[in-house]
CSV table of C-alpha atoms and ligand atoms in Angstrom, one decimal:
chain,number,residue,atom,x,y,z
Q,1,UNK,CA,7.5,21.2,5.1
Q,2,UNK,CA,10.0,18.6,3.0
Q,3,UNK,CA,9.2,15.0,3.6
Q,4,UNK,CA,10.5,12.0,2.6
Q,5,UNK,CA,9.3,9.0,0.6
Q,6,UNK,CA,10.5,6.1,0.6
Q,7,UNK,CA,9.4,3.9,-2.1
Q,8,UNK,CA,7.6,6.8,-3.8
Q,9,UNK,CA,7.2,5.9,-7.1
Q,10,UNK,CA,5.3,2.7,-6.0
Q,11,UNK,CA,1.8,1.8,-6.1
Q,12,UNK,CA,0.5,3.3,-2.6
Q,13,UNK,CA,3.7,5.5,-2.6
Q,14,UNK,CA,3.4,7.3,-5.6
Q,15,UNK,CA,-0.5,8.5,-5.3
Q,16,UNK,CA,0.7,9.9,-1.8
Q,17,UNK,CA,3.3,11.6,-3.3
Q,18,UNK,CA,0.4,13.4,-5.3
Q,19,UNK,CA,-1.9,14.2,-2.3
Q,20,UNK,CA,1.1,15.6,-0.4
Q,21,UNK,CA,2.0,17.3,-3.3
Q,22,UNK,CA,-1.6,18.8,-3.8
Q,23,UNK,CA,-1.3,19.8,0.0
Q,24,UNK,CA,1.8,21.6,-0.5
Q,25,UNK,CA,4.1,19.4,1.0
Q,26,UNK,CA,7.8,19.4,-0.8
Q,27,UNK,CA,8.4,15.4,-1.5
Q,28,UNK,CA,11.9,14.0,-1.6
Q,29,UNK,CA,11.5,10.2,-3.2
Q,30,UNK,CA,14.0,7.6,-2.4
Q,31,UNK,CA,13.2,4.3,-4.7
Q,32,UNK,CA,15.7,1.9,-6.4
Q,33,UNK,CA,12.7,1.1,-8.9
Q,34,UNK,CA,12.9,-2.4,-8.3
Q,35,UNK,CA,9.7,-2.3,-8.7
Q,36,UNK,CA,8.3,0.7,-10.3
Q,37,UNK,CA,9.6,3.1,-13.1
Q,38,UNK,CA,11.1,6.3,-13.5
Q,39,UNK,CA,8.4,7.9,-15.6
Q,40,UNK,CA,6.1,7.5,-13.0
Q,41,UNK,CA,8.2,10.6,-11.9
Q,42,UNK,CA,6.7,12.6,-15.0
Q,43,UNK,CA,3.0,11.0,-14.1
Q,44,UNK,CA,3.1,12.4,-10.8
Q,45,UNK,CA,4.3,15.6,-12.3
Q,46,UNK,CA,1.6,15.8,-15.0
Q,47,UNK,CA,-1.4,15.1,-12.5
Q,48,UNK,CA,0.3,18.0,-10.1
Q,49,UNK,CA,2.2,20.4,-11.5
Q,50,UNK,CA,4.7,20.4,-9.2
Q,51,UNK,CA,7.8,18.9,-9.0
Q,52,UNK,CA,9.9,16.0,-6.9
Q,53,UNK,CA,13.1,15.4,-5.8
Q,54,UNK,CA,14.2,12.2,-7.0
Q,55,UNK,CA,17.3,10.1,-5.5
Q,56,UNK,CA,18.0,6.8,-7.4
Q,57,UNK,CA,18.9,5.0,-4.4
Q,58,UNK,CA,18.6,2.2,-2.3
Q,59,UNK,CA,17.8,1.5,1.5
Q,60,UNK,CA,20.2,-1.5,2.0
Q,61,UNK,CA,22.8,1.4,1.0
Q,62,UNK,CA,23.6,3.8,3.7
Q,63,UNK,CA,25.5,6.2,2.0
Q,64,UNK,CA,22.2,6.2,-0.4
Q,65,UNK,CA,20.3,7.1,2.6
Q,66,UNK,CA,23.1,9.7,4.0
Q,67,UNK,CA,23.3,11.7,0.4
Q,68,UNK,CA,19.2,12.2,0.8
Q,69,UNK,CA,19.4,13.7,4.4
Q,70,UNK,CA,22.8,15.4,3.5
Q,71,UNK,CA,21.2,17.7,0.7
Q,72,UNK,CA,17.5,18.2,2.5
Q,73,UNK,CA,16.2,19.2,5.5
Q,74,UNK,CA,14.0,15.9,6.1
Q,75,UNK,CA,10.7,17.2,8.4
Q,76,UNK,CA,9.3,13.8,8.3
Q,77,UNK,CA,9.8,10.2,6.6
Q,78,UNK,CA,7.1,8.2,5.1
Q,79,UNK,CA,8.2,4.8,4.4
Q,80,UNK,CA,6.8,2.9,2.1
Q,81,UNK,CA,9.9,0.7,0.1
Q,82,UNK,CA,9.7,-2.7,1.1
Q,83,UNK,CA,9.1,-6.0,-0.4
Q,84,UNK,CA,5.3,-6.7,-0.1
Q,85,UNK,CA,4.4,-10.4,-2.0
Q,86,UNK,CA,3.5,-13.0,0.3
Q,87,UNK,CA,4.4,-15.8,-1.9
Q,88,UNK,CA,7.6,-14.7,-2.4
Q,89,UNK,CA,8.5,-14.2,1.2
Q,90,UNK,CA,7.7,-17.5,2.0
Q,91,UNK,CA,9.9,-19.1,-0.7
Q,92,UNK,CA,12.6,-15.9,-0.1
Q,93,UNK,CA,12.4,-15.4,3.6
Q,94,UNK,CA,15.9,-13.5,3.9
Q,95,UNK,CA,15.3,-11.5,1.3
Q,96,UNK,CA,12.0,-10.3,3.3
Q,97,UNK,CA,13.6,-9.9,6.3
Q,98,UNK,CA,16.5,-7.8,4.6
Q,99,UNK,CA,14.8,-5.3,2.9
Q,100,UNK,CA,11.5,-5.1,5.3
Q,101,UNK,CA,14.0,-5.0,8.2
Q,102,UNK,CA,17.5,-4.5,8.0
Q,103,UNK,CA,17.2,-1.9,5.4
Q,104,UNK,CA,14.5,-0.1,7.7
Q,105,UNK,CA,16.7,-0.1,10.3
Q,106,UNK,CA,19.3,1.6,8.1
Q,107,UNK,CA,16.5,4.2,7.6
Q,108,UNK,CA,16.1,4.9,10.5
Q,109,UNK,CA,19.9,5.2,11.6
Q,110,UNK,CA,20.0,7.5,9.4
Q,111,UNK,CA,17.3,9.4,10.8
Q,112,UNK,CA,18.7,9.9,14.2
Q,113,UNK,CA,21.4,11.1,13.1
Q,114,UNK,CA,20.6,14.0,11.5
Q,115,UNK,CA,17.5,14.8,14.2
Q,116,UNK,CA,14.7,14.1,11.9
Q,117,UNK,CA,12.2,11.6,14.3
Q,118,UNK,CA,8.8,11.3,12.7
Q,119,UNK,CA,7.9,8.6,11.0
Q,120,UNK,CA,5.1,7.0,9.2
Q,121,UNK,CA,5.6,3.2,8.7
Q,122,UNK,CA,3.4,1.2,5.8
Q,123,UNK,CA,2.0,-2.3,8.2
Q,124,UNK,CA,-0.8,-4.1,6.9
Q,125,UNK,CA,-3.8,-6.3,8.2
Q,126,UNK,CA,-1.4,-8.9,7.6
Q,127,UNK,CA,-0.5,-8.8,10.9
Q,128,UNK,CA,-3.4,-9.8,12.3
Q,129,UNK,CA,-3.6,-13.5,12.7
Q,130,UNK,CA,-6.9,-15.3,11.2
Q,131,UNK,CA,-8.7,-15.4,14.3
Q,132,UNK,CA,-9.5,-12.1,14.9
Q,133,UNK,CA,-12.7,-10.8,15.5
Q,134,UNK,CA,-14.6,-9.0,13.1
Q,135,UNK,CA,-14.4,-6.4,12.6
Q,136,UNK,CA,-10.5,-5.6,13.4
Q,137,UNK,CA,-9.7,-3.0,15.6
Q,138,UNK,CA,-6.1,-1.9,16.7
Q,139,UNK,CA,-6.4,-3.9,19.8
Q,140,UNK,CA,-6.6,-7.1,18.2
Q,141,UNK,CA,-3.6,-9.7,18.9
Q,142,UNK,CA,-1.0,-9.6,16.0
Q,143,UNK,CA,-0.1,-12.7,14.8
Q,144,UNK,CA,1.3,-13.2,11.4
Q,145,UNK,CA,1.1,-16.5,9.0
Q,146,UNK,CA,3.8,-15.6,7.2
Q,147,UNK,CA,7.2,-14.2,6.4
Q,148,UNK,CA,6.0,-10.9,4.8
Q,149,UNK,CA,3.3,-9.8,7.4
Q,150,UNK,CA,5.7,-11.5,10.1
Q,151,UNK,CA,8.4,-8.8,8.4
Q,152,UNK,CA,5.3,-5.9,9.6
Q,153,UNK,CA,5.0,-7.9,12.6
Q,154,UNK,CA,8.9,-6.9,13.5
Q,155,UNK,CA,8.6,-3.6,12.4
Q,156,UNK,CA,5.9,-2.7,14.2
Q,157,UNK,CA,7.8,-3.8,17.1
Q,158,UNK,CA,11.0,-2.5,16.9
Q,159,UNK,CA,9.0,0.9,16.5
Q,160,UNK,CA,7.6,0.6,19.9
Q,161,UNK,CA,10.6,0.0,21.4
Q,162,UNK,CA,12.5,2.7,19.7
Q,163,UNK,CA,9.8,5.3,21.1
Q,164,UNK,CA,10.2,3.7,24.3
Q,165,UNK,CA,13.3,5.0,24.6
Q,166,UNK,CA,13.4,8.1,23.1
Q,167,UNK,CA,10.2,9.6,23.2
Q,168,UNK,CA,11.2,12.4,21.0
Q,169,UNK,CA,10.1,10.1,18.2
Q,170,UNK,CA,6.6,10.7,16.9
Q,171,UNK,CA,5.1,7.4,15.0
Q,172,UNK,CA,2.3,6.3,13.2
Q,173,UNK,CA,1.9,2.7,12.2
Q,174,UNK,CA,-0.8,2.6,9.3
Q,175,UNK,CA,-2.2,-1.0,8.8
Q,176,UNK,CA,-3.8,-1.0,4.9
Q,177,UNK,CA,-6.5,-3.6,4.1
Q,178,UNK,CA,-6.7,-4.4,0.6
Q,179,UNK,CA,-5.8,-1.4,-1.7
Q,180,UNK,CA,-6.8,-1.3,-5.1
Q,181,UNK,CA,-7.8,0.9,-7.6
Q,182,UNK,CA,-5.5,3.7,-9.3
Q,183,UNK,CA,-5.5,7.3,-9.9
Q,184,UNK,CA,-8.8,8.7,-11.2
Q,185,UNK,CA,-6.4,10.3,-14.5
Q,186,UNK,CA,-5.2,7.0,-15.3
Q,187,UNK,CA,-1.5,8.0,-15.4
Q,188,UNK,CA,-0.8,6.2,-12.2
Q,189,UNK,CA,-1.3,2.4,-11.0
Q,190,UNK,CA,-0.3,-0.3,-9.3
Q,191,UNK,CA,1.9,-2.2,-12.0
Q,192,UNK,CA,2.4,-5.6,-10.6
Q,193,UNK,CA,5.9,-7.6,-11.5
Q,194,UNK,CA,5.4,-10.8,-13.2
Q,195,UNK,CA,2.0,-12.7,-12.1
Q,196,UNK,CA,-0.2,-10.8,-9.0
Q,197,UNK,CA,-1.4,-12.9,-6.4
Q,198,UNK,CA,-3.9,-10.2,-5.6
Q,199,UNK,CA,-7.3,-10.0,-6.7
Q,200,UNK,CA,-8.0,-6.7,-8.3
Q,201,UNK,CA,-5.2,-7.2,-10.5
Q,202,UNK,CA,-5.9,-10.4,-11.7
Q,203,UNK,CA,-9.7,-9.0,-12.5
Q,204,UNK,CA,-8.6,-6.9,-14.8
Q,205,UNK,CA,-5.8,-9.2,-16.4
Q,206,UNK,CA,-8.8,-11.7,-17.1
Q,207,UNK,CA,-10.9,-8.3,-18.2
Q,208,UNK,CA,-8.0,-7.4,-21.2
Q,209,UNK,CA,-7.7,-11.1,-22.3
Q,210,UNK,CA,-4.1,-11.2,-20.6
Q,211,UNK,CA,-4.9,-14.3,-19.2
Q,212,UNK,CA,-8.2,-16.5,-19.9
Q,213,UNK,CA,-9.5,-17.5,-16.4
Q,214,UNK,CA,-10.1,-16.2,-12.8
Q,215,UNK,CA,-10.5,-18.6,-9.9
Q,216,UNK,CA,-12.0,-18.2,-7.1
Q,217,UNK,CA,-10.6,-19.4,-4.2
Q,218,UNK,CA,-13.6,-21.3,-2.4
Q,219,UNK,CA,-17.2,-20.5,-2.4
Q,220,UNK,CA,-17.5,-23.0,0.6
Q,221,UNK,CA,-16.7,-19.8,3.6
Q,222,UNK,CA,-19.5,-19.2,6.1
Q,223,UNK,CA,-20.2,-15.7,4.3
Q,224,UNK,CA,-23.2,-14.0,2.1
Q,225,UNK,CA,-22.1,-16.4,-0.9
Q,226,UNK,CA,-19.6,-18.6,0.1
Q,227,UNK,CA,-16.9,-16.7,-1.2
Q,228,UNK,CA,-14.1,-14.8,1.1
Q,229,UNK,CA,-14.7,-11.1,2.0
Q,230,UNK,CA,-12.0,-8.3,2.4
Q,231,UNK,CA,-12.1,-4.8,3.2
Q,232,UNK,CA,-11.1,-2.9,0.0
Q,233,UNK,CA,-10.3,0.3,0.0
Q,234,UNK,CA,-9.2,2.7,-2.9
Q,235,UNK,CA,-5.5,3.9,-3.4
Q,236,UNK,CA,-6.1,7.5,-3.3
Q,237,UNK,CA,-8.3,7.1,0.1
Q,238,UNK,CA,-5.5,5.5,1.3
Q,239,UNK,CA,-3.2,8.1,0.4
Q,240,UNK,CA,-5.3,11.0,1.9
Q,241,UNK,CA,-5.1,8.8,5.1
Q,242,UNK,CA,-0.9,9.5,5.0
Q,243,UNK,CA,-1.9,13.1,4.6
Q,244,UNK,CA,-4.0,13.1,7.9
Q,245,UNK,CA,-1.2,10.9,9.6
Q,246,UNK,CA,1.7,13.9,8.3
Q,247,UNK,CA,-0.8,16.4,10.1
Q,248,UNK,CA,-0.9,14.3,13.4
Q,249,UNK,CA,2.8,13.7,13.3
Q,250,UNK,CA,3.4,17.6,13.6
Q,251,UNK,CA,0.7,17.6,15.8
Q,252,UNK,CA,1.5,15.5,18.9
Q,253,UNK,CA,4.4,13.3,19.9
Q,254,UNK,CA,3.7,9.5,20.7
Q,255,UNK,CA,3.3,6.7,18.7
Q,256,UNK,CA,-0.5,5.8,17.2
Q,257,UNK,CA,-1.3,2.7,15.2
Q,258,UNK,CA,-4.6,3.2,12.7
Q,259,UNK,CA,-6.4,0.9,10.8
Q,260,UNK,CA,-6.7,2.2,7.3
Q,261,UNK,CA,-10.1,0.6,5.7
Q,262,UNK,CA,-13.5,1.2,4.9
Q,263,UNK,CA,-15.3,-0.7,7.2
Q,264,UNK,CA,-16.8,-2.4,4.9
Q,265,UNK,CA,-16.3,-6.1,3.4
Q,266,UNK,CA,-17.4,-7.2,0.0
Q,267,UNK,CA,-17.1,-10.6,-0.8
Q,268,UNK,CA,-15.3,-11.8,-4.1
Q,269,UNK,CA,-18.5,-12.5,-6.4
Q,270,UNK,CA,-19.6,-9.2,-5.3
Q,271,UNK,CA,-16.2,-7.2,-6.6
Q,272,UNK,CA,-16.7,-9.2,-10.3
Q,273,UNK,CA,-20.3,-8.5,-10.2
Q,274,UNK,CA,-19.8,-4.6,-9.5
Q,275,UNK,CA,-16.6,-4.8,-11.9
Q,276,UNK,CA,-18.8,-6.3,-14.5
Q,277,UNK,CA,-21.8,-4.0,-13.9
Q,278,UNK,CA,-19.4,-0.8,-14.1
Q,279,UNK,CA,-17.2,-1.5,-16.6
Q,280,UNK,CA,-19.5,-3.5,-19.0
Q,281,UNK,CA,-17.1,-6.4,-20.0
Q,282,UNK,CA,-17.3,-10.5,-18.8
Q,283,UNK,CA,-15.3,-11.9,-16.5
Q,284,UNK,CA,-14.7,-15.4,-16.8
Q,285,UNK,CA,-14.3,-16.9,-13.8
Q,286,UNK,CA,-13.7,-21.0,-12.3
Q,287,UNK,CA,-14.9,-21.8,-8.7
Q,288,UNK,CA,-11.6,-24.0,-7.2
Q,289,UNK,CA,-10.6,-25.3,-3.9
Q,290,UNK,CA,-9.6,-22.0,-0.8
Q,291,UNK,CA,-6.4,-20.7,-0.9
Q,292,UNK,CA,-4.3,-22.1,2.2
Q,293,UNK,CA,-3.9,-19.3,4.9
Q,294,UNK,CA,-7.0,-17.4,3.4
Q,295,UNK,CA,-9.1,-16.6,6.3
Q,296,UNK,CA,-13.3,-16.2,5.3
Q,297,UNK,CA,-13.7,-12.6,6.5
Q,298,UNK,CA,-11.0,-9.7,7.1
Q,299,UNK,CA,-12.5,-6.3,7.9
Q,300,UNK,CA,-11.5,-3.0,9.7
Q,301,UNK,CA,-13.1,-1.3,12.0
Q,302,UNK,CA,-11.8,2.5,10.9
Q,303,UNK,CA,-12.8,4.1,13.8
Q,304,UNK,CA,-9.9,5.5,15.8
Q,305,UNK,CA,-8.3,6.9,12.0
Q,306,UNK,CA,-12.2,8.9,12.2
Q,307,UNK,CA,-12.0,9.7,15.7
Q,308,UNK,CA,-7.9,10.8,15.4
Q,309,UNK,CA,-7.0,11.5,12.2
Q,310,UNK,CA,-10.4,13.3,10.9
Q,311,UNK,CA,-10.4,10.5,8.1
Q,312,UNK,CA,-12.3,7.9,6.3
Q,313,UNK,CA,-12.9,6.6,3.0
Q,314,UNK,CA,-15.1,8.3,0.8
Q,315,UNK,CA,-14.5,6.7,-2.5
Q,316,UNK,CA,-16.9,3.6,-3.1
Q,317,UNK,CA,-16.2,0.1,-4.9
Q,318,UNK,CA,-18.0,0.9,-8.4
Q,319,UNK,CA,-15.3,3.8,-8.0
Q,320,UNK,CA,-12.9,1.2,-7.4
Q,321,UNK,CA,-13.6,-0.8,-10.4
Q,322,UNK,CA,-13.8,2.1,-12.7
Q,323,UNK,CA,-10.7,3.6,-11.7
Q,324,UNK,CA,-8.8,-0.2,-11.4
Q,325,UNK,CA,-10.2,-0.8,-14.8
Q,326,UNK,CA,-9.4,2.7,-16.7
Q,327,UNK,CA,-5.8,2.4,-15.2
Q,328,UNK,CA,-5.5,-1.5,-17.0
Q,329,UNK,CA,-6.4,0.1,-20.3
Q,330,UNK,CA,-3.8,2.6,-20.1
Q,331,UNK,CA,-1.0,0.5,-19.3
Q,332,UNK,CA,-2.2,-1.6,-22.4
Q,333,UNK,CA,-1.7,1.0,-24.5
Q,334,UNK,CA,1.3,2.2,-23.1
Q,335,UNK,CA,2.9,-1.3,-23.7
Q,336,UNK,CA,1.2,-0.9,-27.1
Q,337,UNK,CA,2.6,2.1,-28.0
Q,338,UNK,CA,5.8,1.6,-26.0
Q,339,UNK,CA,5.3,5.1,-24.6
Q,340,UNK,CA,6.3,5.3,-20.8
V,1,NAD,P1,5.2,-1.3,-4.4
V,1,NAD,O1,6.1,-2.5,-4.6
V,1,NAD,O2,4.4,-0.9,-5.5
V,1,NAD,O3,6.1,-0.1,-3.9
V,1,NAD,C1,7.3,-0.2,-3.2
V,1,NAD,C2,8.4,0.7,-3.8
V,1,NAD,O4,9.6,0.6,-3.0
V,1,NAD,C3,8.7,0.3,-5.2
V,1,NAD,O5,8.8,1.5,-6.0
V,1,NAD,C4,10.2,-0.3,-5.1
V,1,NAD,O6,10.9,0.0,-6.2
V,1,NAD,C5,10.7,0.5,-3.8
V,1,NAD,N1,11.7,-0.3,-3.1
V,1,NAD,C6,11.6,-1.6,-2.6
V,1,NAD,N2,12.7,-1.9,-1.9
V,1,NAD,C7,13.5,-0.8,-1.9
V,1,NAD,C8,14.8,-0.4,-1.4
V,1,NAD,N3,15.5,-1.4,-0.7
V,1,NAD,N4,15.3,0.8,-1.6
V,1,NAD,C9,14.6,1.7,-2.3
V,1,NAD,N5,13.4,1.5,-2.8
V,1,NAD,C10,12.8,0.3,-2.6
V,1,NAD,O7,4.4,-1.6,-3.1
V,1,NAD,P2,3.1,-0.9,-2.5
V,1,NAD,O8,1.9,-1.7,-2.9
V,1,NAD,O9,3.1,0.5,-2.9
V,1,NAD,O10,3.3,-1.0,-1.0
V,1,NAD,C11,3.9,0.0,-0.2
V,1,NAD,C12,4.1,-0.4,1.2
V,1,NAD,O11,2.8,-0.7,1.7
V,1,NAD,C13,4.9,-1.6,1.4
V,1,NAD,O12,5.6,-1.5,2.6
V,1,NAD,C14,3.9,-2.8,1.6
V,1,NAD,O13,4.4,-3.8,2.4
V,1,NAD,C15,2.8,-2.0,2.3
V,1,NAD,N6,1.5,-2.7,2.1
V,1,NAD,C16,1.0,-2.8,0.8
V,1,NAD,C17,-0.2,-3.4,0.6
V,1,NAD,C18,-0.8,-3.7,-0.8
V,1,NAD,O14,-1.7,-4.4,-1.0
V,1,NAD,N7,-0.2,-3.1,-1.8
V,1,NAD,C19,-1.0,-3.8,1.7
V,1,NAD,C20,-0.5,-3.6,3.0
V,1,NAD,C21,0.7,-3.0,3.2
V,2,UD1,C1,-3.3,-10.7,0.6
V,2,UD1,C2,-2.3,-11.2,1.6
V,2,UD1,C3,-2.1,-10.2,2.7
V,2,UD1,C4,-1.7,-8.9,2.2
V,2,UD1,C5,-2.8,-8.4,1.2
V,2,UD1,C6,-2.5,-7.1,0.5
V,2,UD1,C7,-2.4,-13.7,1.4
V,2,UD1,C8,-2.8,-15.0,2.0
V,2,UD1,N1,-2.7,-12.5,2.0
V,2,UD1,O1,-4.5,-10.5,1.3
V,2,UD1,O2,-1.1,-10.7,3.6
V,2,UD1,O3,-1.7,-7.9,3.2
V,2,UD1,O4,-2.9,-9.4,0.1
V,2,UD1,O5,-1.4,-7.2,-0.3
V,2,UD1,O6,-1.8,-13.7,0.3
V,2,UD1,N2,-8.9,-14.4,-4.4
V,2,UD1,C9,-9.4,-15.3,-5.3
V,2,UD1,N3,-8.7,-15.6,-6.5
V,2,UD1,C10,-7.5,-15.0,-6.7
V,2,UD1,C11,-6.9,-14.1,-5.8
V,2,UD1,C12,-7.7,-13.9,-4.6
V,2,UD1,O7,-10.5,-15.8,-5.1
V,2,UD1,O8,-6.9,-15.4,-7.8
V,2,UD1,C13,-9.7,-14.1,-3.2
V,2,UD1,C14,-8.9,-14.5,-1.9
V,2,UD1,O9,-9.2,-15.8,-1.6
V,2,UD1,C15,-9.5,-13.4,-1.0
V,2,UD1,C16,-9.8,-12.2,-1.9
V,2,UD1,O10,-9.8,-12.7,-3.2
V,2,UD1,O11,-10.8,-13.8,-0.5
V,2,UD1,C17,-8.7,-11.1,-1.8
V,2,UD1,O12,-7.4,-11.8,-2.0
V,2,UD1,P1,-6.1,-10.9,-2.2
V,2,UD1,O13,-6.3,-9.8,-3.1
V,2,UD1,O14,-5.0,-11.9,-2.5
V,2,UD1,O15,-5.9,-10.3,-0.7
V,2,UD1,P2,-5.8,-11.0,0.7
V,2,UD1,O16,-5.8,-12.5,0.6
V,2,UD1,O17,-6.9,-10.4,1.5
């Protein structure tokens, strides 16, 4: 089976790459590393022993997209390029809405014409709006508060309505929770461009002395200390999910939406103390007003991905901070070294 990635030499796209990989799966990568590197190429190699198909190309290009599908038989697409920082996407709406959309929409042009009709699509909890009841399941109203998840929002959509009516297609919409953490060999990461917004990141920017301070948004949230709680799940849990959802592709037609989580929330003073406890370094850390749009608690409820898919996370959050941690040490030397 040859699938493709797009995006694969991204954060969540490039440890896929490595479970499909280790499943036996040939992986074609599309990625115009405008955010990522070519040598995670090499990483992906190292940790696998097995090779990938690399096209330097990008999605707002069709002929890009053509040349892929032109020199492969594409069994299925697993798309993950897009633009993912909400910050961003509310001071760069179109540029959201260009690549998240339009350049989707390219993809999957593409796709019908040369036959190839199952597709796994990268949403995110984003979509659901603040109010929903914890915790999440698929059934929940979407509702986005912003451009980005308002981008997942839209693709979600025009998914449904492209199965409507051709129900050759076979779908699954994946909504993540809150990735983080990094390959357990420390060759692969999420690499963030300029400053992250997220949390793990800036943990272990504060734990190598990058930057001096981490503040916590609020400790004022009607949860077990005040401070917000997420649903954190490790990278390569996440990527074993895309694995599962490959399987159910090939398996049925249709189009199934999963939440990909752990069921499990942990509130911000818990990840530092775990971090801290793990990894045996300080984190130095300010208690400051909530972030705006930040709702107190965001958790999945993973049960139809268990029920469906035959997955769940197994990895836990002191594996998480380990792995988060070990990865940020790496890239330090890396930089030091100015080794790739
Ligand atoms: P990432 O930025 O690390 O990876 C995206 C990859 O796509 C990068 O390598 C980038 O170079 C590539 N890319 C972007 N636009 C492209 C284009 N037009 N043509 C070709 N390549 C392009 O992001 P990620 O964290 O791995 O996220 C992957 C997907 O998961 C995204 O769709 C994102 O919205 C979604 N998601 C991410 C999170 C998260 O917290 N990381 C949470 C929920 C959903
Ligand atoms: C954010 C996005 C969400 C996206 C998700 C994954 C917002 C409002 N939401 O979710 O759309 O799907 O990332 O990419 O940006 N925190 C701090 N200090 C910090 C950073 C974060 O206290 O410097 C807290 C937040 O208030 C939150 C938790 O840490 O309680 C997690 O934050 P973050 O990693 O940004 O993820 P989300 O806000 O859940």
């Amino acid at each position: 089976m040859k699938v493709l990635v797009t995006g694969g030499l991204g954060y969540i796209g490039s440890h896929t790459c490595v479970e499909l990989l280790q499943n036996n799966y040939e992986v074609v990568v599309i990625d115009n590393l405008s955010n990522s590197e070519v040598s995670v190429i090499t990483r992906i190699e190292t940790i696998t022993h097995k090779k990938i198909i690399f096209y330097n190309g990008d999605l707002s290009n069709k002929s890009d997209i053509q040349q892929v599908f032109q020199q492969n038989e594409i069994d299925a697409v697993l798309h993950f390029a897009a633009s993912k920082s909400v910050n961003e996407s509310l001071k760069k709406p179109l540029k959201y809405y260009k690549n998240n959309i339009s350049n989707m929409i390219n993809l999957l042009e593409a796709m019908m014409e040369f036959n190839a009709k199952k597709f796994i699509f990268s949403s995110s909890a984003a979509v659901y709006g603040s109010t929903a009841q914890q915790p999440i399941s698929e059934l929940a109203t979407t509702k986005a508060m912003n451009p980005y998840g308002e981008t997942k929002v839209i693709g979600e959509d025009l998914l449904n309505d492209l199965y409507a009516s051709d129900s050759e297609w076979s779908i699954v919409v994946l909504r993540y929770f809150n990735p983080i953490g990094a390959h357990e060999s420390g060759l692969i990461g999420e690499h963030p461009n300029g400053t992250p917004n997220n949390l793990m990141p800036l943990i272990t920017q504060v734990a190598s002395k990058k930057r001096s301070l981490l503040y916590v948004f609020g400790n004022d949230y009607n949860t077990i200390d005040g401070t917000g709680v997420r649903d954190y799940i490790h990278v390569v849990d996440l990527a074993k999910g895309h694995v599962s959802a490959v399987q159910k592709l090939f398996s049925t037609h249709g189009l199934h939406t999963y939440n990909l989580g752990t069921g499990e929330g942990y509130s911000v003073l818990e990840i530092i103390n775990t971090f801290e406890k793990v990894n045996n370094v300080n984190i130095h850390y300010e208690i400051v007003d909530r972030r705006a749009g930040d709702p107190a608690v965001c958790f999945a409820n993973p049960a139809k991905a268990k029920e469906e898919l035959d997955w769940s996370a197994e990895r836990t959050l002191e594996d998480m901070c380990r792995d988060s941690w070990r990865w940020e040490k790496n890239l330090e030397n890396r930089i030091l070294t100015n080794k790739n």
